[in-house]
Amino acid sequence: MVWEIVHVPDKVPGLEESTVNVLASNVEPKLANTIMRQLSLVAPLENLRHVKRIRRKPTTGKSELSIVLCPSFGNENELGSIPDDVQKLINDYHLSPFTAKVYKYAATSKEEWEEQCKLWPTSYHPMVNVNCVTGFSEEDSQWIISCMKTTLKLAKLNHFGDQGLNAALIVDPACRQLIASAVDQTPVTLESFFHENGGDEAENFGRLFQVYTSDESAEALSSVSCLQPWSWPQQCPQDLSWHPLKHAPVVAIESSAARDRQLFPLHDLNPSISFPSKRQRTEIPQVLTRPYLCTGFDIYLAWEPCAMCAMALVHQRVRRIFFAFPNPNAGALGSVHRLQGERSLNHHYSVFRVSAS
Ligand SMILES: [Zn+2]
């Protein structure tokens, strides 16, 4: 099983920015191997190693083969300058070059790879070392993954296909301390859970991700607040702690605020005291001044938050958001909206998706 920590960009690169033109040509199947061998000698795809040289396109009766000849230096309508060796191949085999688009960079997730292959096939190798994806150190990566495992346990996803809850874990990465944890509707304190960082691989997190990232599963998860922010208030559970706005991230923020009030009671009596804009990077008990909201904190979520929760996290000045499952219904960090790229906001957090396969 491989864990991945993938940065969710604040804007989706357009097709023009993420692709590059190449010269390609249809080839006779019986000549494909010969031409490919010669091309790999005279025009290796140095910066496009992830691009598969040959594309097989199923057509009626037989499959059509196309081959990448070389990168294109012209625009859409001009073939550009073709290297002499490639031109010789074109002449020898009576090829008809055309311009095709391929993705510039190797995919960093299975979903991205599937998207890339719609344009031209690429190869995909899941990162064995999560550092490669985001630049986190090995130690930081392991910490992030253990926090996510705890969050998933908190979401009560004990059995594959469970009707889980969204879960939130607020941590201070500077001193690796748990600040607050919550699930939808009811705040919980599961310190003991948090310290179970051993990570039992037998729980098969990989399969969990298979189940909860499939479209069918996401549609059916009506009990997850952020997934169904509109229909959720219509439910009338008997539990008196229930409230339509108490999505897990909001409940965790409330717990964090309650913790602050407990740790810094004097400030409640004297509201004129100004709060520092940056949280002190020391152990909490040694901090003399009350921190400003969740400045410097990270939050881990089982599901990508809805717009209400994502906006609440902007107001809280959260530093980074890590989530496991995308939220195709109402996700505000890439699936439907992309709040982290909204320039008019006065705070921007970084967003990462943590997944296992
Ligand atoms: Zn929400």
PDB file of N, CA and C and ligand atoms in Angstrom, residues 225-226 247 249 305-306 308-309, ligand 1:
ATOM      1  N   SER A 225     -22.067  15.369   6.859  1.00  0.00           N
ATOM      2  CA  SER A 225     -22.622  16.721   6.779  1.00  0.00           C
ATOM      3  C   SER A 225     -22.116  17.510   5.582  1.00  0.00           C
ATOM      4  N   CYS A 226     -20.805  17.553   5.388  1.00  0.00           N
ATOM      5  CA  CYS A 226     -20.247  18.393   4.325  1.00  0.00           C
ATOM      6  C   CYS A 226     -20.628  17.880   2.931  1.00  0.00           C
ATOM      7  N   HIS A 247     -21.230  20.912  11.466  1.00  0.00           N
ATOM      8  CA  HIS A 247     -20.378  20.027  10.679  1.00  0.00           C
ATOM      9  C   HIS A 247     -19.077  19.832  11.468  1.00  0.00           C
ATOM     10  N   PRO A 249     -15.869  20.221  10.988  1.00  0.00           N
ATOM     11  CA  PRO A 249     -14.869  21.301  11.097  1.00  0.00           C
ATOM     12  C   PRO A 249     -15.341  22.428  12.016  1.00  0.00           C
ATOM     13  N   PRO A 305     -14.142  19.662   2.776  1.00  0.00           N
ATOM     14  CA  PRO A 305     -15.221  20.422   3.413  1.00  0.00           C
ATOM     15  C   PRO A 305     -16.142  21.113   2.411  1.00  0.00           C
ATOM     16  N   CYS A 306     -17.359  21.426   2.882  1.00  0.00           N
ATOM     17  CA  CYS A 306     -18.299  22.213   2.080  1.00  0.00           C
ATOM     18  C   CYS A 306     -17.873  23.684   2.156  1.00  0.00           C
ATOM     19  N   MET A 308     -19.309  26.269   3.537  1.00  0.00           N
ATOM     20  CA  MET A 308     -19.452  26.885   4.866  1.00  0.00           C
ATOM     21  C   MET A 308     -18.228  26.569   5.730  1.00  0.00           C
ATOM     22  N   CYS A 309     -17.838  25.304   5.751  1.00  0.00           N
ATOM     23  CA  CYS A 309     -16.712  24.901   6.604  1.00  0.00           C
ATOM     24  C   CYS A 309     -15.391  25.458   6.065  1.00  0.00           C
TER      25      CYS A 309
HETATM   26 ZN    ZN B   1     -19.325  21.439   6.070  1.00  0.00          ZN
END
